[in-house]
Short mmCIF file of C-alpha atoms in Angstrom, two decimals:
data_model
loop_
_atom_site.label_atom_id
_atom_site.label_comp_id
_atom_site.label_asym_id
_atom_site.label_seq_id
_atom_site.Cartn_x
_atom_site.Cartn_y
_atom_site.Cartn_z
CA MET A 217 -28.35 -17.66 -16.68
CA SER A 218 -30.95 -19.72 -14.83
CA ARG A 219 -33.65 -18.24 -12.64
CA ARG A 220 -31.87 -19.77 -9.66
CA GLN A 221 -28.62 -18.00 -10.42
CA ALA A 222 -30.37 -14.70 -11.09
CA LEU A 223 -32.13 -14.90 -7.75
CA ARG A 224 -28.91 -15.75 -5.96
CA LEU A 225 -26.80 -13.03 -7.57
CA ALA A 226 -29.47 -10.38 -7.14
CA ARG A 227 -29.87 -11.26 -3.44
CA THR A 228 -33.59 -10.67 -3.64
CA GLY A 229 -34.10 -11.46 0.02
CA LEU A 230 -37.35 -13.40 -0.34
CA GLY A 231 -36.87 -14.64 3.22
CA LEU A 232 -40.18 -15.28 4.89
CA ALA A 233 -42.06 -15.17 1.62
CA VAL A 234 -40.12 -18.19 0.40
CA LEU A 235 -40.50 -20.14 3.61
CA GLY A 236 -44.09 -19.14 4.27
CA ALA A 237 -45.25 -17.30 7.35
CA GLY A 238 -46.33 -20.52 9.00
CA ALA A 239 -42.75 -21.80 9.07
CA TRP A 240 -41.87 -19.19 11.66
CA GLY A 241 -44.81 -20.11 13.85
CA CYS A 242 -44.43 -18.78 17.38
CA THR A 243 -43.21 -15.59 18.88
CA ALA A 244 -39.69 -15.54 20.32
CA GLU A 245 -41.06 -16.26 23.79
CA GLU A 246 -43.22 -19.12 22.53
CA GLU A 247 -40.39 -20.63 20.49
CA THR A 248 -37.96 -20.85 23.38
CA GLY A 249 -40.72 -22.00 25.67
CA ALA A 250 -39.09 -20.35 28.68
CA SER A 251 -37.18 -17.24 29.62
CA GLY A 252 -33.54 -17.29 30.65
CA GLY A 253 -31.46 -20.46 30.61
CA GLY A 254 -33.70 -22.85 32.52
CA THR A 255 -35.38 -26.01 31.34
CA ALA A 256 -38.53 -25.49 29.30
CA PRO A 257 -41.56 -27.78 29.52
CA GLY A 258 -42.23 -30.30 26.77
CA GLY A 259 -44.49 -29.48 23.85
CA GLY A 260 -48.19 -29.97 24.29
CA ASP A 261 -48.99 -32.05 21.20
CA LYS A 262 -50.79 -35.34 21.65
CA GLY A 263 -48.97 -38.54 20.78
CA GLY A 264 -45.23 -38.91 20.37
CA ASP A 265 -42.78 -39.58 23.17
CA THR A 266 -43.09 -38.67 26.82
CA ASN A 267 -40.49 -36.66 28.73
CA LYS A 268 -39.71 -36.92 32.44
CA GLY A 269 -42.29 -34.30 33.27
CA GLY A 270 -45.06 -36.41 31.77
CA ASN A 271 -45.69 -34.17 28.74
CA THR A 272 -45.93 -35.75 25.30
CA PHE A 273 -44.56 -34.28 22.11
CA THR A 274 -44.32 -34.76 18.37
CA THR A 275 -42.73 -32.86 15.53
CA PRO A 276 -45.27 -30.34 14.13
CA PRO A 277 -47.01 -30.57 10.75
CA PRO A 278 -45.62 -28.82 7.65
CA GLY A 279 -45.69 -25.04 7.89
CA THR A 280 -45.43 -24.93 11.68
CA ALA A 281 -42.17 -24.53 13.60
CA PRO A 282 -41.73 -26.64 16.74
CA ARG A 283 -41.32 -25.46 20.31
CA PRO A 284 -38.19 -26.59 22.17
CA LEU A 285 -38.72 -29.26 24.80
CA TRP A 286 -36.04 -27.51 26.87
CA GLN A 287 -33.23 -24.99 26.56
CA GLN A 288 -30.00 -24.40 28.48
CA GLU A 289 -27.10 -21.98 28.40
CA THR A 290 -23.75 -23.38 27.19
CA ALA A 291 -20.06 -22.44 27.17
CA ASN A 292 -19.86 -22.98 23.39
CA ASP A 293 -16.97 -20.96 21.92
CA ASP A 294 -17.75 -21.81 18.26
CA LEU A 295 -14.16 -23.00 17.71
CA ALA A 296 -14.60 -26.77 17.34
CA GLY A 297 -16.45 -26.83 14.01
CA ILE A 298 -18.56 -29.92 13.36
CA HIS A 299 -17.20 -31.46 16.57
CA ALA A 300 -18.67 -28.77 18.88
CA LEU A 301 -21.83 -30.72 19.68
CA ALA A 302 -22.14 -34.47 20.25
CA VAL A 303 -24.59 -36.99 21.64
CA PHE A 304 -23.38 -40.17 23.37
CA GLY A 305 -26.28 -42.41 24.36
CA ASP A 306 -28.52 -40.28 26.58
CA THR A 307 -25.89 -37.57 27.14
CA VAL A 308 -25.40 -34.44 25.04
CA VAL A 309 -22.02 -32.69 25.32
CA VAL A 310 -21.01 -29.21 24.15
CA ALA A 311 -17.40 -28.21 23.52
CA GLY A 312 -16.17 -25.37 25.74
CA ASP A 313 -15.00 -24.64 29.24
CA PRO A 314 -16.43 -26.08 31.36
CA LEU A 315 -17.16 -29.21 29.38
CA VAL A 316 -20.70 -30.19 30.35
CA GLY A 317 -22.78 -33.33 29.81
CA ARG A 318 -26.58 -33.01 29.95
CA ASP A 319 -29.44 -35.48 29.93
CA VAL A 320 -30.99 -35.37 26.44
CA VAL A 321 -34.50 -35.91 27.82
CA SER A 322 -34.62 -33.36 30.63
CA GLY A 323 -31.72 -31.01 29.83
CA GLU A 324 -30.47 -31.42 33.40
CA GLU A 325 -26.71 -31.30 34.01
CA LYS A 326 -25.21 -34.77 34.55
CA TRP A 327 -21.58 -33.65 34.94
CA SER A 328 -19.28 -30.66 34.48
CA ARG A 329 -15.50 -30.62 33.95
CA PRO A 330 -13.84 -27.18 34.02
CA GLY A 331 -10.28 -26.90 32.72
CA VAL A 332 -10.21 -30.39 31.25
CA THR A 333 -9.13 -29.53 27.70
CA ILE A 334 -7.71 -26.79 25.47
CA PRO A 335 -9.90 -24.05 23.90
CA GLY A 336 -11.49 -25.19 20.65
CA ALA A 337 -10.95 -28.89 21.38
CA LYS A 338 -12.96 -31.20 19.13
CA LEU A 339 -15.25 -33.79 20.67
CA ILE A 340 -13.73 -36.99 19.23
CA ILE A 341 -15.43 -40.29 20.09
CA GLY A 342 -14.17 -43.83 19.55
CA GLY A 343 -15.04 -47.11 21.26
CA GLY A 344 -17.31 -45.31 23.71
CA THR A 345 -14.60 -42.90 24.92
CA LEU A 346 -14.39 -39.14 24.41
CA TYR A 347 -10.82 -38.10 23.50
CA LEU A 348 -9.44 -34.60 24.12
CA ALA A 349 -6.14 -32.74 24.24
CA SER A 350 -5.13 -32.08 27.86
CA ALA A 351 -5.65 -28.54 29.15
CA GLU A 352 -2.23 -28.74 30.84
CA TYR A 353 -0.46 -28.38 27.48
CA ASP A 354 1.77 -31.23 28.61
CA GLY A 355 1.37 -33.34 25.47
CA ASP A 356 -1.14 -35.70 27.08
CA VAL A 357 -4.28 -36.94 25.37
CA VAL A 358 -7.06 -37.78 27.83
CA GLY A 359 -10.09 -40.02 27.51
CA LEU A 360 -13.36 -39.39 29.34
CA ASP A 361 -16.44 -41.49 29.93
CA PRO A 362 -19.16 -39.43 28.16
CA ALA A 363 -21.81 -40.66 30.61
CA THR A 364 -20.01 -39.42 33.73
CA GLY A 365 -17.26 -37.05 32.56
CA LYS A 366 -14.69 -39.08 34.53
CA GLU A 367 -11.22 -39.63 33.11
CA THR A 368 -10.70 -43.25 32.04
CA TRP A 369 -7.60 -43.07 29.85
CA ARG A 370 -4.43 -41.01 29.34
CA SER A 371 -1.45 -41.27 27.00
CA ARG A 372 1.08 -39.13 25.12
CA LEU A 373 3.35 -39.15 22.08
CA GLY A 374 6.42 -38.29 24.13
CA LYS A 375 8.79 -35.34 24.25
CA GLY A 376 9.54 -33.22 21.22
CA TYR A 377 5.99 -32.63 20.05
CA GLU A 378 3.75 -29.60 20.32
CA GLN A 379 0.34 -30.32 21.86
CA PRO A 380 -0.98 -33.45 20.12
CA ARG A 381 -4.63 -33.01 19.12
CA PRO A 382 -7.03 -35.92 18.42
CA ILE A 383 -8.55 -35.79 14.93
CA ALA A 384 -10.36 -39.17 14.80
CA ALA A 385 -10.80 -42.41 16.74
CA ASP A 386 -12.07 -45.96 16.39
CA ASP A 387 -12.18 -49.04 18.61
CA ARG A 388 -8.42 -49.64 18.31
CA HIS A 389 -6.74 -46.25 17.98
CA VAL A 390 -7.03 -42.56 18.66
CA TYR A 391 -5.41 -40.64 15.80
CA VAL A 392 -3.54 -37.45 16.68
CA LEU A 393 -1.73 -34.65 14.92
CA ALA A 394 1.24 -32.82 16.45
CA GLY A 395 3.97 -30.41 15.43
CA ILE A 396 7.60 -31.54 15.64
CA LEU A 397 9.42 -29.06 17.88
CA GLU A 398 12.69 -27.61 16.60
CA GLU A 399 15.37 -26.03 18.84
CA ASP A 400 13.86 -22.58 18.27
CA SER A 401 10.41 -23.96 19.31
CA SER A 402 9.08 -23.68 15.76
CA THR A 403 7.14 -26.53 14.14
CA PRO A 404 7.88 -26.52 10.38
CA THR A 405 6.93 -30.19 10.14
CA ASN A 406 4.32 -32.32 11.83
CA VAL A 407 3.37 -35.93 12.42
CA ILE A 408 0.20 -37.95 12.36
CA ALA A 409 0.15 -40.86 14.79
CA ALA A 410 -2.05 -43.64 16.16
CA ILE A 411 -2.14 -44.42 19.89
CA ASP A 412 -3.41 -47.84 20.96
CA THR A 413 -6.55 -47.32 23.05
CA THR A 414 -5.91 -50.44 25.14
CA SER A 415 -2.23 -50.07 26.04
CA GLY A 416 -1.76 -46.33 25.50
CA LYS A 417 1.34 -47.10 23.45
CA ILE A 418 2.13 -45.55 20.07
CA ALA A 419 0.99 -47.94 17.33
CA TRP A 420 2.62 -45.91 14.53
CA ARG A 421 3.90 -42.41 13.84
CA GLU A 422 4.43 -40.90 10.40
CA GLN A 423 5.94 -37.55 9.47
CA ARG A 424 3.80 -35.64 7.01
CA ASP A 425 5.15 -33.95 3.90
CA LYS A 426 6.89 -30.61 4.35
CA GLY A 427 4.56 -27.68 3.85
CA THR A 428 1.50 -29.47 5.21
CA GLU A 429 -0.37 -27.58 7.90
CA GLU A 430 -1.22 -28.72 11.41
CA PHE A 431 -4.60 -27.02 11.40
CA GLY A 432 -7.74 -27.20 9.29
CA ILE A 433 -7.74 -30.99 9.44
CA THR A 434 -10.96 -32.97 9.05
CA ALA A 435 -10.68 -36.76 9.41
CA ALA A 436 -12.77 -39.93 9.38
CA VAL A 437 -12.07 -43.63 9.88
CA VAL A 438 -13.76 -46.24 7.69
CA GLY A 439 -12.93 -49.78 6.58
CA GLY A 440 -9.37 -49.82 7.91
CA ARG A 441 -8.59 -46.46 6.32
CA LEU A 442 -7.94 -43.03 7.86
CA ALA A 443 -9.02 -40.31 5.44
CA TYR A 444 -8.40 -36.62 6.01
CA THR A 445 -8.44 -33.26 4.24
CA ASP A 446 -6.77 -29.95 5.05
CA PHE A 447 -6.75 -26.25 4.19
CA ARG A 448 -4.03 -26.92 1.59
CA LYS A 449 -6.67 -28.63 -0.55
CA ASN A 450 -5.35 -32.16 -0.10
CA VAL A 451 -7.24 -35.43 0.30
CA THR A 452 -5.08 -38.13 1.92
CA VAL A 453 -5.77 -41.74 2.92
CA ARG A 454 -3.63 -43.94 5.21
CA ASP A 455 -3.79 -47.53 6.37
CA THR A 456 -4.98 -47.54 10.01
CA THR A 457 -2.86 -50.56 10.95
CA THR A 458 0.52 -49.35 9.66
CA GLY A 459 0.06 -45.63 9.04
CA ARG A 460 1.34 -46.07 5.49
CA GLN A 461 0.08 -43.37 3.14
CA LEU A 462 -1.94 -45.06 0.41
CA TRP A 463 -2.58 -42.00 -1.72
CA THR A 464 -3.05 -38.25 -1.70
CA LYS A 465 -4.71 -35.92 -4.21
CA LYS A 466 -5.07 -32.21 -4.76
CA ILE A 467 -8.55 -30.78 -5.03
CA GLY A 468 -9.46 -27.31 -6.28
CA ARG A 469 -11.15 -25.98 -3.16
CA SER A 470 -10.46 -26.24 0.56
CA ASN A 471 -12.65 -28.62 2.55
CA TYR A 472 -13.57 -26.59 5.60
CA TYR A 473 -15.79 -28.74 7.77
CA ARG A 474 -16.71 -32.18 6.50
CA PHE A 475 -16.35 -34.74 3.76
CA ALA A 476 -18.43 -37.90 3.44
CA VAL A 477 -17.55 -41.58 3.47
CA HIS A 478 -19.71 -44.38 2.09
CA GLU A 479 -18.64 -48.02 1.97
CA ASP A 480 -15.39 -47.92 -0.08
CA LEU A 481 -15.68 -44.26 -1.12
CA VAL A 482 -14.58 -40.87 0.20
CA ILE A 483 -16.72 -38.03 -1.19
CA VAL A 484 -15.48 -34.43 -1.16
CA PRO A 485 -16.90 -31.10 -2.33
CA ASP A 486 -14.58 -29.61 -4.96
CA GLY A 487 -16.02 -26.27 -6.00
CA GLN A 488 -18.73 -26.83 -8.58
CA ARG A 489 -18.53 -30.62 -8.24
CA LEU A 490 -18.97 -33.42 -5.75
CA ARG A 491 -16.24 -36.02 -6.34
CA ALA A 492 -16.06 -39.62 -5.11
CA PHE A 493 -12.72 -41.43 -4.80
CA ALA A 494 -12.03 -45.08 -4.05
CA LEU A 495 -10.60 -45.38 -0.53
CA ALA A 496 -8.17 -48.11 -1.56
CA ALA A 497 -6.54 -46.55 -4.63
CA GLY A 498 -7.79 -42.96 -4.98
CA THR A 499 -9.31 -43.52 -8.41
CA GLU A 500 -12.26 -41.24 -9.17
CA ARG A 501 -15.52 -43.22 -9.24
CA TRP A 502 -17.98 -40.47 -10.02
CA SER A 503 -18.42 -36.71 -10.23
CA LEU A 504 -21.60 -34.63 -9.97
CA ALA A 505 -21.56 -31.10 -11.41
CA ASN A 506 -23.61 -28.17 -10.17
CA GLU A 507 -24.64 -25.09 -12.16
CA LYS A 508 -21.97 -22.62 -13.25
CA PHE A 509 -20.72 -20.37 -10.42
CA THR A 510 -22.50 -22.59 -7.87
CA TRP A 511 -20.38 -24.67 -5.51
CA PHE A 512 -21.26 -27.53 -3.21
CA ASN A 513 -20.93 -27.29 0.56
CA ASP A 514 -19.89 -30.10 2.87
CA PRO A 515 -21.72 -33.41 2.26
CA GLN A 516 -22.94 -35.96 4.77
CA VAL A 517 -24.19 -39.54 4.27
CA LEU A 518 -27.18 -40.55 6.43
CA ASP A 519 -29.00 -43.87 6.07
CA GLY A 520 -27.39 -44.53 2.70
CA VAL A 521 -28.19 -41.14 1.13
CA LEU A 522 -25.78 -38.25 0.62
CA TYR A 523 -27.08 -34.79 1.53
CA ALA A 524 -25.44 -31.48 0.63
CA SER A 525 -26.39 -27.84 0.21
CA ASP A 526 -24.91 -25.45 -2.32
CA SER A 527 -24.00 -21.78 -2.59
CA ALA A 528 -27.33 -20.98 -4.27
CA TYR A 529 -29.15 -22.28 -1.16
CA GLY A 530 -30.25 -25.45 -2.90
CA MET A 531 -30.50 -28.78 -1.07
CA TRP A 532 -29.45 -32.07 -2.69
CA ALA A 533 -30.05 -35.76 -2.04
CA VAL A 534 -27.70 -38.02 -3.99
CA ASP A 535 -27.03 -41.75 -4.30
CA PRO A 536 -23.53 -41.94 -2.73
CA GLY A 537 -22.62 -45.08 -4.66
CA THR A 538 -23.32 -43.68 -8.13
CA GLY A 539 -23.55 -39.89 -7.80
CA LYS A 540 -27.05 -39.86 -9.29
CA ARG A 541 -29.39 -37.14 -8.05
CA ILE A 542 -32.38 -38.32 -6.01
CA TRP A 543 -33.93 -34.89 -5.50
CA HIS A 544 -32.95 -31.22 -5.60
CA ASN A 545 -34.80 -28.69 -3.45
CA ASN A 546 -34.96 -24.98 -4.39
CA ASP A 547 -37.32 -23.83 -1.62
CA LEU A 548 -34.63 -21.71 0.01
CA VAL A 549 -33.44 -19.84 -3.10
CA GLY A 550 -33.14 -16.16 -2.22
CA THR A 551 -32.44 -16.66 1.47
CA ALA A 552 -29.08 -16.08 3.13
CA ALA A 553 -28.49 -19.30 5.03
CA GLU A 554 -26.98 -22.57 3.74
CA ALA A 555 -27.24 -25.87 5.62
CA TRP A 556 -23.80 -27.15 6.69
CA GLN A 557 -24.65 -29.96 9.13
CA PHE A 558 -27.36 -32.60 8.83
CA ALA A 559 -29.25 -35.11 10.92
CA LYS A 560 -31.94 -37.63 10.01
CA VAL A 561 -34.67 -39.02 12.25
CA GLY A 562 -37.39 -41.17 10.72
CA GLY A 563 -38.60 -39.64 7.47
CA THR A 564 -37.20 -36.17 8.09
CA VAL A 565 -33.79 -34.69 7.28
CA TYR A 566 -32.72 -31.71 9.38
CA GLY A 567 -30.21 -29.13 8.17
CA ALA A 568 -28.48 -26.63 10.48
CA THR A 569 -27.44 -23.43 8.75
CA GLU A 570 -24.03 -21.80 8.80
CA HIS A 571 -25.52 -18.36 9.42
CA ASP A 572 -28.63 -17.29 11.26
CA ARG A 573 -30.46 -14.85 8.97
CA ASN A 574 -33.54 -16.65 7.60
CA GLY A 575 -31.92 -19.88 8.75
CA GLY A 576 -31.82 -22.03 11.85
CA VAL A 577 -32.86 -25.69 11.62
CA HIS A 578 -34.62 -26.64 8.37
CA ALA A 579 -36.75 -29.80 8.26
CA PHE A 580 -37.03 -31.55 4.87
CA ASP A 581 -39.15 -34.53 3.85
CA ALA A 582 -36.51 -37.24 3.27
CA GLU A 583 -38.42 -38.81 0.38
CA THR A 584 -39.36 -35.72 -1.63
CA GLY A 585 -37.00 -33.02 -0.33
CA LYS A 586 -39.89 -30.66 0.35
CA LEU A 587 -39.27 -28.11 3.10
CA ARG A 588 -41.56 -28.84 6.05
CA TRP A 589 -40.64 -26.09 8.51
CA THR A 590 -37.80 -23.93 9.84
CA TYR A 591 -37.03 -23.36 13.52
CA ASN A 592 -35.22 -20.18 14.58
CA ASP A 593 -34.86 -18.86 18.12
CA LYS A 594 -34.84 -15.23 16.91
CA ILE A 595 -32.24 -14.13 19.46
CA GLY A 596 -30.36 -12.17 16.79
CA GLU A 597 -27.00 -13.95 17.17
CA LYS A 598 -25.13 -14.48 13.87
CA GLN A 599 -23.27 -17.67 14.81
CA LYS A 600 -23.80 -20.95 13.02
CA TRP A 601 -26.37 -23.55 14.09
CA TYR A 602 -25.58 -27.17 14.99
CA VAL A 603 -27.83 -30.22 14.97
CA VAL A 604 -27.28 -33.81 16.15
CA PRO A 605 -29.87 -36.62 16.47
CA ALA A 606 -30.67 -37.70 20.02
CA GLY A 607 -33.13 -40.57 19.88
CA LYS A 608 -36.57 -39.07 19.29
CA ARG A 609 -35.16 -35.60 19.79
CA LEU A 610 -32.73 -33.25 18.10
CA ALA A 611 -29.96 -31.55 20.03
CA ALA A 612 -29.70 -28.13 18.41
CA MET A 613 -27.27 -25.36 19.35
CA HIS A 614 -27.01 -21.71 18.42
CA ALA A 615 -24.52 -19.27 19.94
CA LYS A 616 -24.52 -20.14 23.65
CA ARG A 617 -27.91 -21.83 23.76
CA LEU A 618 -28.64 -25.54 23.58
CA TYR A 619 -32.14 -26.77 22.67
CA ALA A 620 -33.93 -30.09 22.43
CA LEU A 621 -36.42 -30.18 19.55
CA PRO A 622 -38.99 -32.91 18.86
CA ALA A 623 -37.98 -35.14 15.95
CA VAL A 624 -40.74 -37.78 15.69
#
């Protein structure tokens, strides 16, 4: 057994000793930069960008956690998974009720829409429109302008379907999933459909195989293909023009949050391995194995590099075209927080952790993989962290708090 495995299985709890005391930097009050839910002032470092208040900021040096530029309370219900936080231009939006858009520079509210969508609705963007399932449970799918929150589009599959939910979108279609209602109001089967974003008409509608579930779906559109996974451990790819199923494969472990796409490949975590399949035919192009009893978490491709964490709290950078390892970071071995969502700004990769203990937002050097710092708000909430790039800032969320962190 390797040292890494021994540390993981023994749960040694190295915590701050692994990260270094400097990584935790400020006190709780200093880290949030303000009390309550109001906007905090920008950081005081010289250089960097300038916010509306005239203060400049820059990401701190290695070993020092940043201070938020601002913080705000949110209505986050932690039900929308990777689609709970999104940035559209200069607007950051958090899933919840009310749905709120804020200015990424100042944190000020730009718009608020109470009762606009169902609980747990994913923030699905395509062609500059935010698509959501209607809160009226009437089968409608609505489109909002992310900059203003105003409704700009509405359509529906028609009668006989239970609450269509958007799962992905592109410039031509919004892709939805819906149960087929039987006379007893049950939904033993379901459909996946594409609605034309110009006309609002149904472009195609295909019934999925019996036994497939309506929930636990993660989807992405790339190169004329709609790829999706589900809790039944399936990977499926369809043609976006016709809806025809091109191929489907079983994998050995459920894909909970995200899979990656790169050029003509779809890359999924499958237990101990990362596996890459050709989008067109489903043939396996490459496979990367981890250590025994160590599984990969959800991967993400940023600027041509695939990033993924694993169950031993390791961090990987991989060539997505070949599956060859670029670097493997063990700085977090012994902690209790694995990165599940990533963002990249400049030469830094940021990883948001699925749990809070000894986690938060990790900053890694993109070239070497070395851990630079970790930001944690120390509010004691156990919910997962989220992170999305927002120009020279990061939009970071934890529990019901939204922060802007410096990223340059």
